[in-house]
Coordinates of C-alpha atoms and ligand atoms in Angstrom, one line a residue:
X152 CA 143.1 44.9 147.9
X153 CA 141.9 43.3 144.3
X154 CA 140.0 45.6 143.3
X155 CA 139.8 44.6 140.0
X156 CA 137.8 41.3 141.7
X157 CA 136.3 43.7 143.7
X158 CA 134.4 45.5 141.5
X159 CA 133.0 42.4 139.8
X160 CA 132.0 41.3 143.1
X161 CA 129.6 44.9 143.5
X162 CA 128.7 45.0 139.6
X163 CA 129.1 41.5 138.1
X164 CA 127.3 42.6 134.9
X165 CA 129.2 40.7 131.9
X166 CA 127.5 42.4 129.4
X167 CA 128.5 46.5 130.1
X168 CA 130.1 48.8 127.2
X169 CA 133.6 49.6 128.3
X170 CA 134.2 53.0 127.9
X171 CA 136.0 53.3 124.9
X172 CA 132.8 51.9 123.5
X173 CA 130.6 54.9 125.2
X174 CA 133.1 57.6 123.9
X175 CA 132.7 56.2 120.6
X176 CA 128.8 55.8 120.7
X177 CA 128.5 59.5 121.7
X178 CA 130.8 61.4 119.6
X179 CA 131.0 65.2 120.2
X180 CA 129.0 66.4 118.0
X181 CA 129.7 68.3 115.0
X182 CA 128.2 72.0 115.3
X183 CA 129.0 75.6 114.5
X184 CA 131.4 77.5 116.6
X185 CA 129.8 78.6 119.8
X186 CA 126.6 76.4 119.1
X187 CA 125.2 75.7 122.8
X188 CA 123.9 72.5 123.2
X189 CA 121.1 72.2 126.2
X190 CA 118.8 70.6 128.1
X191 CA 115.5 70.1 129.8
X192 CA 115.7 67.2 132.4
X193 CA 112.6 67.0 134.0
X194 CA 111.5 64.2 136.1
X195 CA 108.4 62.9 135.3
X196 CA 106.4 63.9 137.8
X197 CA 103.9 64.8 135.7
X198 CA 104.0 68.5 137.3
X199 CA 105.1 70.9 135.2
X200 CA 105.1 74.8 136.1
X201 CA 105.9 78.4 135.0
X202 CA 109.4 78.0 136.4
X203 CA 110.4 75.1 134.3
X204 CA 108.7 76.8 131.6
X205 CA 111.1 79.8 132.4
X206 CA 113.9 77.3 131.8
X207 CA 113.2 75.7 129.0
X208 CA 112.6 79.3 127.4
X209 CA 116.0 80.0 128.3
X210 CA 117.6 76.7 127.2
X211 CA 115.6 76.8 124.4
X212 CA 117.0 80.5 123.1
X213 CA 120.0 80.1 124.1
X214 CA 120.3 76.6 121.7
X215 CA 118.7 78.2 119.0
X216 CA 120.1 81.5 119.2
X217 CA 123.5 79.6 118.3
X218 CA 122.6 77.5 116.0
X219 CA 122.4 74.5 118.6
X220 CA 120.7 71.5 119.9
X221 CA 118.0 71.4 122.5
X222 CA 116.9 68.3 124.1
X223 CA 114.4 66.6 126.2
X224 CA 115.9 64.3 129.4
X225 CA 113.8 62.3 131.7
X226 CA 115.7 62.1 134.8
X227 CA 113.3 59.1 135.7
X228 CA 116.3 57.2 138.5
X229 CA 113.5 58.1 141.4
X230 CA 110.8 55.6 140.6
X231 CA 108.5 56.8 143.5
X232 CA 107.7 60.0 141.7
X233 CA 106.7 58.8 138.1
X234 CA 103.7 59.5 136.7
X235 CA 102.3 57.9 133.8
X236 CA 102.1 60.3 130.7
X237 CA 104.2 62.7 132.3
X238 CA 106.3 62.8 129.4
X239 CA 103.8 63.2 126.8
X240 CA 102.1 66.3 128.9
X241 CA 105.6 67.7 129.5
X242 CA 106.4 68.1 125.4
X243 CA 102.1 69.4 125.0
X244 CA 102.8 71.8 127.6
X245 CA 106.1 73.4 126.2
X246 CA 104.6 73.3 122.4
X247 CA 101.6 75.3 123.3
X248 CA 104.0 77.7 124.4
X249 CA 105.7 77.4 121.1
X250 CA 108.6 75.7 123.0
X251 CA 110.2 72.6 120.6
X252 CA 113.0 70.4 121.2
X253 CA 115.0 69.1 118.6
X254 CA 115.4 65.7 120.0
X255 CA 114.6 63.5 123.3
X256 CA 112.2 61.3 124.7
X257 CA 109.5 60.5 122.7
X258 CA 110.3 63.1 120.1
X259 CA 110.7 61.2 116.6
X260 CA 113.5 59.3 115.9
X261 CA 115.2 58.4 119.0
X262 CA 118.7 59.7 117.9
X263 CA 121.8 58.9 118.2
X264 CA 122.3 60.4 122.0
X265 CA 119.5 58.4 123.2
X266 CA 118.6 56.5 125.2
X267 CA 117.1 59.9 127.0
X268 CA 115.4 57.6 129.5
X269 CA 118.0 57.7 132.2
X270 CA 116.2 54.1 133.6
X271 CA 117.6 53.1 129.8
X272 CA 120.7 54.1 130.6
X273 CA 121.4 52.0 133.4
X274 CA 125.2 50.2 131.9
X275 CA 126.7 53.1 130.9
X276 CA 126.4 54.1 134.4
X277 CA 127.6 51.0 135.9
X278 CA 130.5 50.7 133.8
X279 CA 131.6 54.3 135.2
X280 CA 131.1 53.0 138.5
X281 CA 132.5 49.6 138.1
X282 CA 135.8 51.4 136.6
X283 CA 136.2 54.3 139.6
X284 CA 136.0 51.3 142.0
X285 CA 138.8 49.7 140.0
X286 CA 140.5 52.9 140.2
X287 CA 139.9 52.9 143.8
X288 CA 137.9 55.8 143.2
X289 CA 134.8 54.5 144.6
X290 CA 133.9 52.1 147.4
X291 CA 131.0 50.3 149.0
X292 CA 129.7 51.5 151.8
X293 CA 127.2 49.1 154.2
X294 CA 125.8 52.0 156.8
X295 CA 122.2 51.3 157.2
X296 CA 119.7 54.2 157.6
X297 CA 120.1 54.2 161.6
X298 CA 123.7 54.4 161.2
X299 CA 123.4 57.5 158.7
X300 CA 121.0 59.1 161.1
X301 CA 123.2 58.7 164.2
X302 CA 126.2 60.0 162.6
X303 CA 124.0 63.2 161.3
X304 CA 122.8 63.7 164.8
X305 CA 126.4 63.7 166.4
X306 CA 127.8 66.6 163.4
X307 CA 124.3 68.4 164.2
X308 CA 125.3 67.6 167.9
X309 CA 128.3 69.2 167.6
X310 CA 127.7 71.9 165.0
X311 CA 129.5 70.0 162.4
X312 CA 129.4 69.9 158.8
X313 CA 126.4 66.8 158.1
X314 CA 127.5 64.3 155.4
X315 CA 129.7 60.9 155.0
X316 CA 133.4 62.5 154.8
X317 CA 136.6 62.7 156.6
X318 CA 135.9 60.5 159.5
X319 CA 132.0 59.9 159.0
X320 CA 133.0 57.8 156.1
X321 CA 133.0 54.7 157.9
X322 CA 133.4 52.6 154.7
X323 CA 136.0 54.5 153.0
X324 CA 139.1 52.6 154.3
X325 CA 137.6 49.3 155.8
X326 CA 139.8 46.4 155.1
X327 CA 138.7 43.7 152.2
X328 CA 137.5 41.0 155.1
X329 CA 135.2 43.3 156.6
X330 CA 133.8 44.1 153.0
X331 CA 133.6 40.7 151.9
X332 CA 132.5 39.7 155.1
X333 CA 129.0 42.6 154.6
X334 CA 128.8 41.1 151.0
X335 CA 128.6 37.6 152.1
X336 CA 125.8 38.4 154.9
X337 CA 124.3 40.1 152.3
X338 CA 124.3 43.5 153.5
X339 CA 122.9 46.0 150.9
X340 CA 125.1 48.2 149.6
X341 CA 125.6 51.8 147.9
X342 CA 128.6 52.7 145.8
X343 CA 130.4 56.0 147.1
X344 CA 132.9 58.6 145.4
X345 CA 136.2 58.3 146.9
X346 CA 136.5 62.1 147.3
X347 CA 139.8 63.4 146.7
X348 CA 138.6 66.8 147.6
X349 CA 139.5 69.4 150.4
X350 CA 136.7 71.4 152.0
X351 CA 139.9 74.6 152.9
X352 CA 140.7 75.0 149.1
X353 CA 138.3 77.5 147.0
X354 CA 138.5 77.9 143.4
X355 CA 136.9 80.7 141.1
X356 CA 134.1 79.5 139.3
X357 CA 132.5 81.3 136.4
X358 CA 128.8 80.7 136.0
X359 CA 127.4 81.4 133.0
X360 CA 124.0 83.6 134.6
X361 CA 125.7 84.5 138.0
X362 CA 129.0 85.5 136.9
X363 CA 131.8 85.0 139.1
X364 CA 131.2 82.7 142.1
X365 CA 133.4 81.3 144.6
X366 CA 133.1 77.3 145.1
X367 CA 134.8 75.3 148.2
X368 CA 136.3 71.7 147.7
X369 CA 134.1 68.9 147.7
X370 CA 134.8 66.2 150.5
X371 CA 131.9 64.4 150.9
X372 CA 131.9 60.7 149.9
X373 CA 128.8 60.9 148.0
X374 CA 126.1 58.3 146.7
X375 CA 126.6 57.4 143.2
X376 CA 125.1 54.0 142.4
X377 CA 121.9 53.3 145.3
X378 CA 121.5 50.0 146.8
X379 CA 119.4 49.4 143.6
X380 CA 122.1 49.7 141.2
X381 CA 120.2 53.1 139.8
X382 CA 122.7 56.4 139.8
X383 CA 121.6 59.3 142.0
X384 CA 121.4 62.7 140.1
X385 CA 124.8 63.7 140.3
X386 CA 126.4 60.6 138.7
X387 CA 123.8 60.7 136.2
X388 CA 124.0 64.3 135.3
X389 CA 128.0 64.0 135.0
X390 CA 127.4 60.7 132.5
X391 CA 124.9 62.0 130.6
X392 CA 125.8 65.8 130.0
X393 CA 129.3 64.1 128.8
X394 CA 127.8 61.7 126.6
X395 CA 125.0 63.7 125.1
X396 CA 127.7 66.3 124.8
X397 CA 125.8 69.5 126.4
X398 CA 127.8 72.8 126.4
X399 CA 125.6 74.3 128.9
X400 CA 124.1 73.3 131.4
X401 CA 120.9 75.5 132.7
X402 CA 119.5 74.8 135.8
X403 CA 117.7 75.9 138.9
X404 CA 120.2 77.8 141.5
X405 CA 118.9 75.2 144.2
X406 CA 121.6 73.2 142.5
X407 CA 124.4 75.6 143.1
X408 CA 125.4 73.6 146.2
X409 CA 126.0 70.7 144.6
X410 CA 128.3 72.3 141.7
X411 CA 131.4 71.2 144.0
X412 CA 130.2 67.3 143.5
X413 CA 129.5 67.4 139.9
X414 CA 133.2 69.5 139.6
X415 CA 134.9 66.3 140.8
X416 CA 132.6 63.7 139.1
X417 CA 133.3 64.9 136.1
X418 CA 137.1 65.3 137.4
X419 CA 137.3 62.0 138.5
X420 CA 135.2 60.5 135.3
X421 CA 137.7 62.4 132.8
X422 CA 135.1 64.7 130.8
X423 CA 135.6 68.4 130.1
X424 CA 133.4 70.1 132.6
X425 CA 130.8 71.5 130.8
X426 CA 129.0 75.6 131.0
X427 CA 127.0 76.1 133.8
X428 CA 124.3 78.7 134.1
X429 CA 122.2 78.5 137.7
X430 CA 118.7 80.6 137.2
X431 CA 117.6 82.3 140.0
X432 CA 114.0 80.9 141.3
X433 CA 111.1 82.9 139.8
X434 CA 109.3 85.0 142.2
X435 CA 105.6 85.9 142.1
X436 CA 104.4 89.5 143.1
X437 CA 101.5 88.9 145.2
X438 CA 99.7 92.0 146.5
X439 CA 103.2 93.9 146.8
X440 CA 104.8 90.8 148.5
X441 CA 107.4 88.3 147.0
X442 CA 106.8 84.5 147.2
X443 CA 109.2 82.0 146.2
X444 CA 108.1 80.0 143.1
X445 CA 104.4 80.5 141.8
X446 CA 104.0 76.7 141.9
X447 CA 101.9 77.4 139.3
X448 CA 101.2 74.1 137.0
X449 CA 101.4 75.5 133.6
X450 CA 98.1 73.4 133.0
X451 CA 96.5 76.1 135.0
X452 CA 97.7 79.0 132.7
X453 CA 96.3 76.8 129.8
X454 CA 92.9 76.2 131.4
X455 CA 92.6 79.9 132.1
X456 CA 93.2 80.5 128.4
X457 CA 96.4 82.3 128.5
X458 CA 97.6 83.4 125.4
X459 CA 100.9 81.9 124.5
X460 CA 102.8 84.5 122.5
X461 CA 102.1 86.7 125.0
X462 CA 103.2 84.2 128.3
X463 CA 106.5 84.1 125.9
X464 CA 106.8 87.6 125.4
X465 CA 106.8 88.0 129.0
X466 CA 108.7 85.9 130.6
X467 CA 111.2 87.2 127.5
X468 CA 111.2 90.1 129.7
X469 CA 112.5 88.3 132.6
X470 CA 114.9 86.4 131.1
X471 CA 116.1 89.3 129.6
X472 CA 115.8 92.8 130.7
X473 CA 116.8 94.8 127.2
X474 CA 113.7 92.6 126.0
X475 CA 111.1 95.1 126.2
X476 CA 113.2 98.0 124.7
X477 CA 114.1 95.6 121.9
X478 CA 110.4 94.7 121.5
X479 CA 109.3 98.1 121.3
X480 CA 111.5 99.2 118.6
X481 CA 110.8 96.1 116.8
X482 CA 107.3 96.0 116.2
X483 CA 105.6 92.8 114.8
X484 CA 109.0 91.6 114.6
X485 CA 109.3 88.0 116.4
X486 CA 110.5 87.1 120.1
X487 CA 112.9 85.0 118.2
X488 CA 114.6 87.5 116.0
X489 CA 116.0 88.8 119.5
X490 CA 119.7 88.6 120.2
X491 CA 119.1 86.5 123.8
X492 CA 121.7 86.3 125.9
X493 CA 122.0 83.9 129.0
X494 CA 125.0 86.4 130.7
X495 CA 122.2 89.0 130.7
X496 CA 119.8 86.9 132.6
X497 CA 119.1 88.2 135.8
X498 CA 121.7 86.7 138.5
X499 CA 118.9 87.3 141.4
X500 CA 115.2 87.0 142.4
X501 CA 113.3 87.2 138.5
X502 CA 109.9 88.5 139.4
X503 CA 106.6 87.3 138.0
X504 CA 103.8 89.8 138.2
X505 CA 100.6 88.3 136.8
X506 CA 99.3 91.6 136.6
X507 CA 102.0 92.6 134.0
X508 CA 101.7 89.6 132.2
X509 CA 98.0 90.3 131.8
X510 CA 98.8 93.9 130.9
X511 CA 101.1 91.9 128.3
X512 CA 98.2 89.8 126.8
X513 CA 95.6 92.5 126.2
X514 CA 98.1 93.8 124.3
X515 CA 99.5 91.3 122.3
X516 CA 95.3 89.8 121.9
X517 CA 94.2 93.4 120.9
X518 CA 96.6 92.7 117.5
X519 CA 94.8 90.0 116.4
X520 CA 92.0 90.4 114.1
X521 CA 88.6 89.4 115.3
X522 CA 88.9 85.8 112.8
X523 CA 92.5 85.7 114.8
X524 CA 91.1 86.1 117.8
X525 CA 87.8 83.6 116.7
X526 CA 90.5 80.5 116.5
X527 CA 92.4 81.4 119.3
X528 CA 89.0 81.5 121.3
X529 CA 87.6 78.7 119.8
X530 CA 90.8 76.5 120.2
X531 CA 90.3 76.9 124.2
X532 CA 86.3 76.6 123.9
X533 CA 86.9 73.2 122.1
X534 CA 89.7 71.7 125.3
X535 CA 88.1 74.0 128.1
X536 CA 84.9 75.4 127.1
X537 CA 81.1 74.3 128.3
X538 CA 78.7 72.3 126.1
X539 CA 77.1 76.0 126.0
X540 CA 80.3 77.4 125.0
X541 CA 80.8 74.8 121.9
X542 CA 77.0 75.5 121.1
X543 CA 77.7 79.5 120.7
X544 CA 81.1 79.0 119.1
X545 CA 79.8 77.3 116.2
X546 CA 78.1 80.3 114.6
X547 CA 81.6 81.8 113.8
X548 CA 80.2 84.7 111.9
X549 CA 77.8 85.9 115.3
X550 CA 81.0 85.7 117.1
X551 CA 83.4 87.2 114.4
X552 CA 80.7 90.5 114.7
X553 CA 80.7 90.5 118.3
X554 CA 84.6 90.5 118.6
X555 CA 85.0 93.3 115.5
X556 CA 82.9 95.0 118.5
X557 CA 84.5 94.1 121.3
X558 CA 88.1 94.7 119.9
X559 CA 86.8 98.0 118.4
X560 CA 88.1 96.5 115.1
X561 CA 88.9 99.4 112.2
X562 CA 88.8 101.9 114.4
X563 CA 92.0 104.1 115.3
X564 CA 92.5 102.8 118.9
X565 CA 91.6 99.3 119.5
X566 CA 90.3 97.8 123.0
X567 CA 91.6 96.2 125.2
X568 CA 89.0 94.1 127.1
X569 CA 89.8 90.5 126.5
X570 CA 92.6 89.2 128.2
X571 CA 92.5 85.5 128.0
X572 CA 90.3 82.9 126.5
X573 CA 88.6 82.1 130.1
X574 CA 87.7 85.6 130.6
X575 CA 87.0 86.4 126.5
X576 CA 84.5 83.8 126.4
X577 CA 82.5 85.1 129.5
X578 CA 82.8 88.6 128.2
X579 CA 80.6 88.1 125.5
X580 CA 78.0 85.8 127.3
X581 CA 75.5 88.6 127.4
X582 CA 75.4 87.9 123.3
X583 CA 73.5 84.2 124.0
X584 CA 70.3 84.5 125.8
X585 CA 70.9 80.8 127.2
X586 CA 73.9 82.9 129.3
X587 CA 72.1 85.8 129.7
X588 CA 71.5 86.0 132.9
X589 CA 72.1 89.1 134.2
X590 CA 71.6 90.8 138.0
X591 CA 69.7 94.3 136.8
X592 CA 71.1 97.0 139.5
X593 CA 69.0 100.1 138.5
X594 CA 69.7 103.5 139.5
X595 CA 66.2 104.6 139.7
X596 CA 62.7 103.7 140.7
X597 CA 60.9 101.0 138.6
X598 CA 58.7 103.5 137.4
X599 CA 61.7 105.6 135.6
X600 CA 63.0 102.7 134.5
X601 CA 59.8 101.3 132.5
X602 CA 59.3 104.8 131.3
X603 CA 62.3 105.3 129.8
X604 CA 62.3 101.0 129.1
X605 CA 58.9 101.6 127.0
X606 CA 59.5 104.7 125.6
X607 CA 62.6 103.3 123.6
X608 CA 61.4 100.3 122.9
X609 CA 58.3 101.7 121.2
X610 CA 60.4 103.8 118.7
X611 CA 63.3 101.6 118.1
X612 CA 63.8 100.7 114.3
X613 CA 66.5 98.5 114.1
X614 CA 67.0 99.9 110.2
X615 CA 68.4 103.1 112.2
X616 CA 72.0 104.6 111.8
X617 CA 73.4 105.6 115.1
X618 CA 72.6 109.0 114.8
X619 CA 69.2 108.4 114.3
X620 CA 69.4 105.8 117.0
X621 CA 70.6 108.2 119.5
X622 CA 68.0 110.9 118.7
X623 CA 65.5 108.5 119.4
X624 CA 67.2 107.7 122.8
X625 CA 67.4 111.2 123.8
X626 CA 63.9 111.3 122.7
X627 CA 62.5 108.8 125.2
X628 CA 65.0 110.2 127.8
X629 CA 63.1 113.4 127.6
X630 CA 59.7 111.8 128.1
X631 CA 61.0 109.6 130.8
X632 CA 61.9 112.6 132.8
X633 CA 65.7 113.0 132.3
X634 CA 67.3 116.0 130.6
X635 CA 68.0 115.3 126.8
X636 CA 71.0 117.6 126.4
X637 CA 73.9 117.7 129.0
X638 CA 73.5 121.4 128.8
X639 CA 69.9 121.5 130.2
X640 CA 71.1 119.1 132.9
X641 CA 74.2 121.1 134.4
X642 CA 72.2 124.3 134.2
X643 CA 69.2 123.2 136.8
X644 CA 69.9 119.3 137.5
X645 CA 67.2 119.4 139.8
X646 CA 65.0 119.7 137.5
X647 CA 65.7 116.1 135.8
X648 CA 65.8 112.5 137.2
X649 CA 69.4 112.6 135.6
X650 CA 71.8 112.9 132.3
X651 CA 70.9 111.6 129.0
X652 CA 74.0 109.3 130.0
X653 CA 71.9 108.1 133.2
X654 CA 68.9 107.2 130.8
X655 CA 71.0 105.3 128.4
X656 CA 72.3 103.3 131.4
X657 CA 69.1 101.8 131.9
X658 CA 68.9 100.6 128.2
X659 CA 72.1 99.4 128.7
X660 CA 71.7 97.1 131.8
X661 CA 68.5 95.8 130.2
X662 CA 70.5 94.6 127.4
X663 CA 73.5 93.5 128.0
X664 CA 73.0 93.1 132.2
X665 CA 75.7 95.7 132.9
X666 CA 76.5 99.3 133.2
X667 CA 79.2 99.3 131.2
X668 CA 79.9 97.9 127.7
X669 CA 80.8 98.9 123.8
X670 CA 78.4 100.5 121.8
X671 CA 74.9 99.6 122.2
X672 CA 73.6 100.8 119.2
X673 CA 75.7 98.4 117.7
X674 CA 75.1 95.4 120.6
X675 CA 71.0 96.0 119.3
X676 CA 72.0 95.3 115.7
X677 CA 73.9 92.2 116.7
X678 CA 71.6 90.6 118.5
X679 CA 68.8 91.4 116.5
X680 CA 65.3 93.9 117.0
X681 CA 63.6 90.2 118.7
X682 CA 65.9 89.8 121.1
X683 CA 66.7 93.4 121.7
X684 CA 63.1 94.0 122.3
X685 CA 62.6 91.1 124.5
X686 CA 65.5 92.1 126.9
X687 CA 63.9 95.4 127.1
X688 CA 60.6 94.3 128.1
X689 CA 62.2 91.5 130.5
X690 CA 63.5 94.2 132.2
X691 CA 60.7 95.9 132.3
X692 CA 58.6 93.4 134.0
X693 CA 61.4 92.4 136.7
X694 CA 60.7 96.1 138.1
Ligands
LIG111 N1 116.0 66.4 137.3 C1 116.5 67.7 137.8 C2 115.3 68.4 138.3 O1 114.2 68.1 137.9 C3 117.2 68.4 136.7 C4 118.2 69.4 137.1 C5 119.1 69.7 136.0 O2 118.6 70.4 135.0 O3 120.2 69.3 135.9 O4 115.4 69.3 139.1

């Protein structure tokens, strides 16, 4: 058969680089020894979660760590599942975790690897094609849907490998009539790989995160070009990943299956196979059970007001597990400084436990000072926040007060209570009488709570030092019935409605609507002797 004429036949396009042209247009690039060049190749879904943000941490490192090249792919060949600004949210969502490529879709200066569109890409993969077919390295193949479906049937049927190989492949050795003949009735068509492979051979494969891994032959006549004329992912991935010259590739280990494809695409194409790391899927801990994939959009960590050093210093830990010793002997020192290594990367099942990554951010939010913590609040008040929130958040030095409270600012051991923007925010609500609204549970009857209520309120000076402050507390306690000194309690408690503690409770629900908080001599001064006052009385009356 011609099959010079036929290849013109399935890709007539006059105006394709030959491939001299595309080896020149893509030189290997010049880099440091042992600089890893990678990749995030997304498709632009629009949907982007904490897995791929798991990758792209490890891509990222792994670039950087070597004095490489990251870059930003948008495997956009499946039209059906674009989304509009799926791009631009993509490259938001990695930068507020501090993630940056160096080049790739829509990141300045379109550089010499581009296009990074793989739609933009489209005749450098048809000349590939149109040369294997010359080669006789690739055919057309005419089975419709319902044929396909049949012939998967008859291997389930009989227990058989599924696929177009061997003797499924109907198309691999039809005679040039019967070709023409489909092209002239104008059959559509898809190009397939001529596989040279054999299913009984095994090789040794060394992946770069699993280690050593055993991979059979591949055999199956696979779909490179659709009946569109776009590639499929293998096809692209082997033109691309040669042309934009990546040393390793990182990906999820749902791929691993296909590794014995891509081994002979890039075979059959002529390009040095490049490294391959497969990740194993992220797992979320969820009440002591593992599920695959949190699925989480990393939107949703965003909205909640996750802080991002602290996401990064996590999932660190999971990339790596000598992370956290590191970390720990490095104080202060940054995630970047670390020596990351992808062969240390877990080879199975990485967990994610939200509950350590929150354990992670009150620790990495309790370092910041309360102005720190001010922007980082304020940054997700201005995207997330209510009208109510924007309102409060414009008297920064209210709110700088309130968090040198709440973070127990100068004192030896700071707190720990804020955990994330969402939940910061709320915390200090009691602080704003328009989201003061608080639920009183009182311990005792309304009687003993106005008591004690009145009594305080009447001899509260808000020029008092806490000393002072708490003598006048124990003061009213006594009047109201409860014992002043813990001493006097514990020796005859039933002699007192309660503890000076239980007494300074009920001052404490009536201003700040809880049981529990920081200092309330110091919540008073904050808000003022009006509106402590009025909170006290408030409660009063709602007895
Ligand atoms: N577009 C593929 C995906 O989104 C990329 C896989 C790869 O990194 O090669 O899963």
């Amino acid at each position: 058969m011609d099959l010079k004429k036929l290849a013109s036949r399935l890709i007539p396009d006059d105006d394709l680089p030959s491939l001299e042209e595309c080896e020149k247009a893509y030189p290997p690039r010049v880099l440091k020894e042992g600089a890893e060049v990678t990749r995030l190749a997304p498709s632009p879904t629009g949907f982007i979660h904490l897995g791929n943000l798991y990758s792209a941490l490890a891509d990222e490192r792994a670039a950087h760590t070597t004095g490489g090249i990251f870059y930003l792919r948008i495997e956009d060949t499946d039209e059906k599942r674009k989304v509009d600004g799926a791009v631009e949210s993509v490259i938001r969502s990695l930068r507020y975790f501090g993630i940056n490529f160096d080049e790739g879709a829509e990141i300045d200066g379109e550089n010499a690897y581009g296009p990074y569109y793989q739609r933009r890409r489209a005749k450098i993969y048809r000349a590939f094609a149109k040369d294997l077919i010359e080669r006789g390295l690739a055919y057309p193949c005419f089975s419709t849907e319902e044929e396909l479906d049949e012939i998967r049937r008859v291997q389930t049927e009989k227990k058989e490998i599924t696929g177009y190989y061997g003797k499924y492949a109907v198309w691999r050795d039809r005679s040039e009539e019967e070709i023409y003949a489909a092209l002239e009735a104008g059959k559509p068509f898809v190009v397939r790989l001529r596989s040279q492979g054999d299913v009984n051979v095994k090789h040794t494969f060394r992946d770069a995160i699993k280690g050593s891994i055993t991979v059979t032959e591949n055999d199956q006549d696979v779909v490179i070009l659709k009946s569109d004329g776009i590639p499929t992912y293998h096809f692209a991935h082997a033109i691309d990943d040669h042309f934009m010259r990546t040393t390793l590739v990182i990906r999820g280990e749902e791929w691993l299956s296909s590794l014995p494809i891509h081994i002979e695409l890039f075979k059959v194409l002529g390009f040095a196979l490049p490294r391959y790391g497969h990740t194993c899927s992220l797992m979320k801990v969820d009440g002591g059970t593992k599920r695959k994939d949190p699925e989480l959009s990393l939107d949703f960590y965003r909205a909640a007001g996750y802080y991002p050093a602290a996401v990064i210093k996590y999932l660190m830990t999971i990339l790596n597990s000598n992370f956290e010793e590191w970390a720990a002997k490095n104080q202060g020192e940054d995630y970047t400084a670390f020596p990351f290594s992808v062969s240390k990367m877990g080879k199975s099942g990485a967990l994610f436990d939200l509950d350590k990554l929150n354990d992670v951010s009150r620790d990495e939010l309790s370092k910041l000072s309360p102005e720190g913590m001010y922007g980082f609040l304020n940054g997700w008040v201005a995207e997330f926040g209510t009208d109510a929130d924007r309102a409060h958040f414009k008297d920064r030095d209210y709110i700088i007060k309130i968090l040198a409270l709440i973070m127990g600012a100068g004192q030896k051991k700071r707190r720990k209570d804020i955990e994330r923007a969402e939940q910061g925010v709320r915390l200090i609500d009691y602080f704003f009488d328009d989201a003061f609204s608080p639920e009183y549970s009182f311990r005792f009857d309304g009687k003993t709570v106005n008591d004690m209520l009145k009594n305080f309120a009447d001899s509260y000076d808000e020029n008092d030092d806490n000393s002072a402050w708490f003598a006048k507390l124990k003061a009213a306690a006594a009047a109201a019935g409860f014992a002043a000194e813990n001493a006097e309690y514990k020796a005859d408690p039933s002699a007192f409605k309660g503890n000076v503690s239980d007494a300074a409770e009920i001052v404490r629900m009536a201003v700040t609507g809880s049981p529990n908080s920081p200092d309330l001599c110091t919540i008073m001064g904050i808000l003022g002797r009006e509106r402590s006052l009025a909170r006290l009385s408030a409660a009063m009356r709602a007895e």
